[in-house]
Every structure is written in C-alpha cells, then in structure tokens.
Amino acid sequence: MHVRAGALNRLDLFVRNGIPGIPVALPHVLGSDGAGVVDSVGPGASRVKPGDEVVLNPGINCGRCEFCLKGEHSLCVTFHLIGEHIAGTYAEYVVAPEINAYPKPAQLSWEEAAAFPLTFLTAWRMLVTKAGAKPGETLLIIGIGSGVGIAALQIAKMLGLNVWVTSGSGEKLARAKELGADAGIDHSAGGFSREVRRLTGKRGVDIVLDSVGKATWKESIVSLAKGGRLLTCGATTGPNPEEDIARIFWNQLTVCGSTMGTHGEFSDMLRMFRDGRLRPVVDSVFPLSQAKEALQRLEEKRQFGKIVLRID
Ligand code: ZN
C-alpha cells in the first residue's frame, strides 16, 4: 500500500523504548495505523486491487488456530500488530495481508481515515462486545484525551449512554464536553471515586474504562455500581495495582480485559464511519519527516485526539 497518512499510538512509544522480552529487529519502522492506495497485490489476492483506497485493520492473525476458526481474531495465538515486530506505517509503503485492507470511508480525509482503526476497534470491542453497553447506562472514562478514551466517548454517546470523564486538565474536560460528555471530573486533586459516589447518590456507575492502570485502578473499582463492569485495554502507569478482591466478589463486579478486535467487529465499526455516525478527532498533523516531534507530543500527553503523520 502506498501510505497517504499514518497515525501514532502509545504502542509506538513502547516499541521505540523497548518492550522487555520482546526483541525488535533494527532498523524498525513504527506505526500501526495507516490509510492509502493499494499499489500492488500478491498472487491470489481477490479482495483488493491496485488503485483501491483503503484503511488497514492493524491486527494480524493466522486464520488457522482454534481462536481464528471461532472468529476471535485478536485471541489468535500469533496475534500481532502492524508496526510492532514488522514494518509499520511511518513510511511511504507498507505491506499487509489483503484481509487487513478495508475500503476507506469516502467522506473521511486521509488523515481522518488513518486516525481511527486501532483506537476505535479497541473501544468498540470493549463497549459493544465485552460490556454489552446499553442505552441509559453510565460509563466513566478515566483520563480523557487518549485515543481510546475519545473513541469510547464517541461510541458510547452514539449508543445512548451517559458518559462521564476524568482528566487532570480543565481544557481536556472542556473538549470532552464539546464531544458530548455529560460531566467531567477533575482528578488532579487525587481520587475521583468520592465525586462519582456523590454524583450518583452513592450508587456508582455501570461501566468504567480504565487504561491507566496502577495509578487509578482501585479508584475505578470503588466507582462501580453493584454488578458493574471494569474494562481494561492497557496500563500506562503500570500493571500491578493495589487490588480489593472482596469488593470484586461482594459487589459481583466483572473485570474485562480486551485487546484490539475481530474482523467482524472492524466491519461493524467501519460501517458507522461510512454512515457518518462516527468521525475521529484529529489533534494535529505532522509531515513524516517530523515523526520525532510528533512522538514527543504524544509522550508529553499534550494531545487531544489522534496525532497523524501526513506522507506526501
Ligand atoms: Zn490464529
């Protein structure tokens, strides 16, 4: 594929800085998200042809293991992402299996098309498949500003949930309200569960999405209503939080881990972009030559939405 735009993800920082125990051969090309024009296809390809405008589902699965045969592609025993151990989309050209190429929604710019696959697929699987989120339920998103957090906010509002968000930044809380968040909680002074309890008359929320991990996990557990679901797809502050197991069984909570999504989920999510019901938030666009500056913006958490690389 001739890449027209690629997008940054926090994964890129982990890969660049080195994931313990997972060697990456150098030189390596970062980048999981990309959109562009099919340049050429291998023998036997039938889904796409040169000239097609496509977006990539970044998750690569084997198609043969027990999980793939059940349609659970992101549980594949060899599941990996474009740009993780193989060359990614911070490039003029990238090679991917044809099953990973989907038609680009026509109304999206190249930058927007590159901006949604990884984060929206991750958020879609968590909210729709794992949590079975229903209209009228309450969702609390910890640390709005991240790509997954904003994607979850947009999907949840589309589904008719009441969505609260937390952030240490008043500006990010204001931006989230512009996107439909029903309330924002400033967590810079410390815990947020007390405020959640106060706002819900001690009940708590139905669903919490916490990809922050160690720093917020216990507060997230305490923020849940009885029978609530805690969703996690990452742990940016560390994977080993203080745990309160008694609260988990006594309140009959469900902890749902999730990674990426299936091809079926990607298709369902893509349809919402094609129908104009979802549109990604692009924070900023950098030329490929300034990938380093783009990564720095991500590392300093200055973004609200996706940081995109334009490839001329
Ligand atoms: Zn497999």
mmCIF file of C-alpha atoms in Angstrom, residues 97-238:
data_model
loop_
_atom_site.group_PDB
_atom_site.id
_atom_site.type_symbol
_atom_site.label_atom_id
_atom_site.label_comp_id
_atom_site.label_asym_id
_atom_site.label_seq_id
_atom_site.Cartn_x
_atom_site.Cartn_y
_atom_site.Cartn_z
ATOM 1 C CA PRO A 97 -2.320 -9.165 4.286
ATOM 2 C CA GLU A 98 -5.207 -8.281 1.973
ATOM 3 C CA ILE A 99 -7.734 -9.353 4.626
ATOM 4 C CA ASN A 100 -6.497 -6.376 6.674
ATOM 5 C CA ALA A 101 -7.386 -3.842 3.952
ATOM 6 C CA TYR A 102 -10.890 -2.327 4.123
ATOM 7 C CA PRO A 103 -12.478 0.303 1.878
ATOM 8 C CA LYS A 104 -11.751 3.830 3.093
ATOM 9 C CA PRO A 105 -14.952 5.684 4.079
ATOM 10 C CA ALA A 106 -15.303 8.224 1.266
ATOM 11 C CA GLN A 107 -16.250 11.185 3.449
ATOM 12 C CA LEU A 108 -13.105 10.957 5.574
ATOM 13 C CA SER A 109 -9.863 12.732 4.669
ATOM 14 C CA TRP A 110 -6.701 10.623 4.518
ATOM 15 C CA GLU A 111 -5.702 11.993 7.913
ATOM 16 C CA GLU A 112 -9.069 11.052 9.425
ATOM 17 C CA ALA A 113 -9.012 7.621 7.783
ATOM 18 C CA ALA A 114 -5.638 6.850 9.353
ATOM 19 C CA ALA A 115 -6.779 8.162 12.726
ATOM 20 C CA PHE A 116 -9.448 5.671 13.729
ATOM 21 C CA PRO A 117 -8.639 1.947 13.193
ATOM 22 C CA LEU A 118 -6.670 0.906 16.297
ATOM 23 C CA THR A 119 -8.360 3.059 18.922
ATOM 24 C CA PHE A 120 -11.936 2.737 17.666
ATOM 25 C CA LEU A 121 -11.617 -1.030 17.189
ATOM 26 C CA THR A 122 -10.269 -1.351 20.739
ATOM 27 C CA ALA A 123 -13.044 0.815 22.191
ATOM 28 C CA TRP A 124 -15.733 -0.874 20.062
ATOM 29 C CA ARG A 125 -14.851 -4.376 21.261
ATOM 30 C CA MET A 126 -14.727 -3.274 24.892
ATOM 31 C CA LEU A 127 -18.041 -1.400 24.929
ATOM 32 C CA VAL A 128 -20.135 -3.342 22.434
ATOM 33 C CA THR A 129 -18.841 -6.916 22.671
ATOM 34 C CA LYS A 130 -17.309 -7.203 26.134
ATOM 35 C CA ALA A 131 -19.501 -4.859 28.191
ATOM 36 C CA GLY A 132 -22.692 -5.182 26.135
ATOM 37 C CA ALA A 133 -23.303 -1.494 26.856
ATOM 38 C CA LYS A 134 -26.975 -0.484 26.754
ATOM 39 C CA PRO A 135 -28.682 2.893 26.249
ATOM 40 C CA GLY A 136 -29.139 4.758 29.522
ATOM 41 C CA GLU A 137 -26.229 3.053 31.307
ATOM 42 C CA THR A 138 -23.497 5.167 32.851
ATOM 43 C CA LEU A 139 -19.894 4.971 31.670
ATOM 44 C CA LEU A 140 -16.881 6.555 33.366
ATOM 45 C CA ILE A 141 -13.774 7.023 31.202
ATOM 46 C CA ILE A 142 -10.547 7.507 33.158
ATOM 47 C CA GLY A 143 -8.157 10.025 31.632
ATOM 48 C CA ILE A 144 -9.921 11.519 28.632
ATOM 49 C CA GLY A 145 -7.535 12.704 25.942
ATOM 50 C CA SER A 146 -6.132 9.365 24.860
ATOM 51 C CA GLY A 147 -7.193 7.983 21.504
ATOM 52 C CA VAL A 148 -9.032 5.033 23.062
ATOM 53 C CA GLY A 149 -10.750 7.274 25.617
ATOM 54 C CA ILE A 150 -12.078 9.669 22.994
ATOM 55 C CA ALA A 151 -13.141 6.793 20.726
ATOM 56 C CA ALA A 152 -15.015 5.254 23.665
ATOM 57 C CA LEU A 153 -16.701 8.589 24.406
ATOM 58 C CA GLN A 154 -17.887 8.948 20.802
ATOM 59 C CA ILE A 155 -19.084 5.327 20.520
ATOM 60 C CA ALA A 156 -20.833 5.465 23.903
ATOM 61 C CA LYS A 157 -22.707 8.671 23.036
ATOM 62 C CA MET A 158 -23.745 7.106 19.722
ATOM 63 C CA LEU A 159 -25.114 4.122 21.707
ATOM 64 C CA GLY A 160 -27.057 6.394 24.081
ATOM 65 C CA LEU A 161 -25.010 6.047 27.276
ATOM 66 C CA ASN A 162 -24.437 8.729 29.875
ATOM 67 C CA VAL A 163 -20.705 9.351 29.821
ATOM 68 C CA TRP A 164 -18.525 10.925 32.496
ATOM 69 C CA VAL A 165 -14.846 11.522 32.007
ATOM 70 C CA THR A 166 -11.898 12.330 34.236
ATOM 71 C CA SER A 167 -8.811 14.363 33.473
ATOM 72 C CA GLY A 168 -6.233 16.479 35.246
ATOM 73 C CA SER A 169 -6.665 19.073 32.502
ATOM 74 C CA GLY A 170 -9.579 21.511 32.514
ATOM 75 C CA GLU A 171 -9.018 22.080 28.805
ATOM 76 C CA LYS A 172 -9.393 18.351 28.034
ATOM 77 C CA LEU A 173 -12.560 18.177 30.162
ATOM 78 C CA ALA A 174 -13.985 21.100 28.196
ATOM 79 C CA ARG A 175 -13.106 19.442 24.873
ATOM 80 C CA ALA A 176 -14.744 16.208 26.047
ATOM 81 C CA LYS A 177 -17.960 18.087 26.855
ATOM 82 C CA GLU A 178 -17.936 19.524 23.323
ATOM 83 C CA LEU A 179 -17.856 15.900 22.111
ATOM 84 C CA GLY A 180 -20.894 15.031 24.220
ATOM 85 C CA ALA A 181 -19.522 14.042 27.630
ATOM 86 C CA ASP A 182 -22.273 14.579 30.216
ATOM 87 C CA ALA A 183 -19.922 15.525 33.036
ATOM 88 C CA GLY A 184 -16.232 15.913 33.711
ATOM 89 C CA ILE A 185 -14.340 15.201 36.932
ATOM 90 C CA ASP A 186 -11.003 16.869 37.634
ATOM 91 C CA HIS A 187 -8.838 14.098 39.100
ATOM 92 C CA SER A 188 -5.747 16.255 39.638
ATOM 93 C CA ALA A 189 -6.550 16.627 43.343
ATOM 94 C CA GLY A 190 -6.457 12.850 43.785
ATOM 95 C CA GLY A 191 -9.252 10.308 43.824
ATOM 96 C CA PHE A 192 -12.383 10.569 41.728
ATOM 97 C CA SER A 193 -14.500 7.784 43.277
ATOM 98 C CA ARG A 194 -15.800 10.070 46.040
ATOM 99 C CA GLU A 195 -17.101 12.505 43.410
ATOM 100 C CA VAL A 196 -18.614 9.622 41.414
ATOM 101 C CA ARG A 197 -20.386 8.347 44.544
ATOM 102 C CA ARG A 198 -21.645 11.849 45.316
ATOM 103 C CA LEU A 199 -22.943 12.408 41.779
ATOM 104 C CA THR A 200 -24.722 9.041 41.686
ATOM 105 C CA GLY A 201 -26.288 9.167 45.161
ATOM 106 C CA LYS A 202 -23.763 6.530 46.333
ATOM 107 C CA ARG A 203 -24.796 4.117 43.558
ATOM 108 C CA GLY A 204 -21.711 4.228 41.334
ATOM 109 C CA VAL A 205 -21.511 3.805 37.541
ATOM 110 C CA ASP A 206 -22.322 0.752 35.418
ATOM 111 C CA ILE A 207 -19.073 0.673 33.439
ATOM 112 C CA VAL A 208 -15.578 2.084 33.991
ATOM 113 C CA LEU A 209 -12.973 2.168 31.228
ATOM 114 C CA ASP A 210 -9.521 2.318 32.804
ATOM 115 C CA SER A 211 -6.450 2.032 30.597
ATOM 116 C CA VAL A 212 -4.331 3.975 33.101
ATOM 117 C CA GLY A 213 -3.703 1.019 35.407
ATOM 118 C CA LYS A 214 -1.829 1.205 38.680
ATOM 119 C CA ALA A 215 -2.482 4.896 39.444
ATOM 120 C CA THR A 216 -6.279 4.700 39.131
ATOM 121 C CA TRP A 217 -7.315 1.020 39.337
ATOM 122 C CA LYS A 218 -8.538 0.980 42.929
ATOM 123 C CA GLU A 219 -10.487 4.215 42.470
ATOM 124 C CA SER A 220 -12.047 2.705 39.343
ATOM 125 C CA ILE A 221 -13.170 -0.394 41.269
ATOM 126 C CA VAL A 222 -14.660 1.790 44.014
ATOM 127 C CA SER A 223 -16.522 3.893 41.412
ATOM 128 C CA LEU A 224 -18.520 0.912 40.127
ATOM 129 C CA ALA A 225 -22.135 0.169 40.988
ATOM 130 C CA LYS A 226 -23.083 -3.332 42.114
ATOM 131 C CA GLY A 227 -22.800 -5.670 39.135
ATOM 132 C CA GLY A 228 -20.609 -3.138 37.315
ATOM 133 C CA ARG A 229 -18.030 -3.894 34.647
ATOM 134 C CA LEU A 230 -14.437 -2.685 34.602
ATOM 135 C CA LEU A 231 -12.865 -2.564 31.156
ATOM 136 C CA THR A 232 -9.104 -2.528 30.604
ATOM 137 C CA CYS A 233 -7.025 -2.488 27.450
ATOM 138 C CA GLY A 234 -3.787 -1.174 28.887
ATOM 139 C CA ALA A 235 -1.945 0.100 31.937
ATOM 140 C CA THR A 236 0.063 3.177 31.090
ATOM 141 C CA THR A 237 1.088 3.767 34.725
ATOM 142 C CA GLY A 238 1.943 0.128 35.430
#
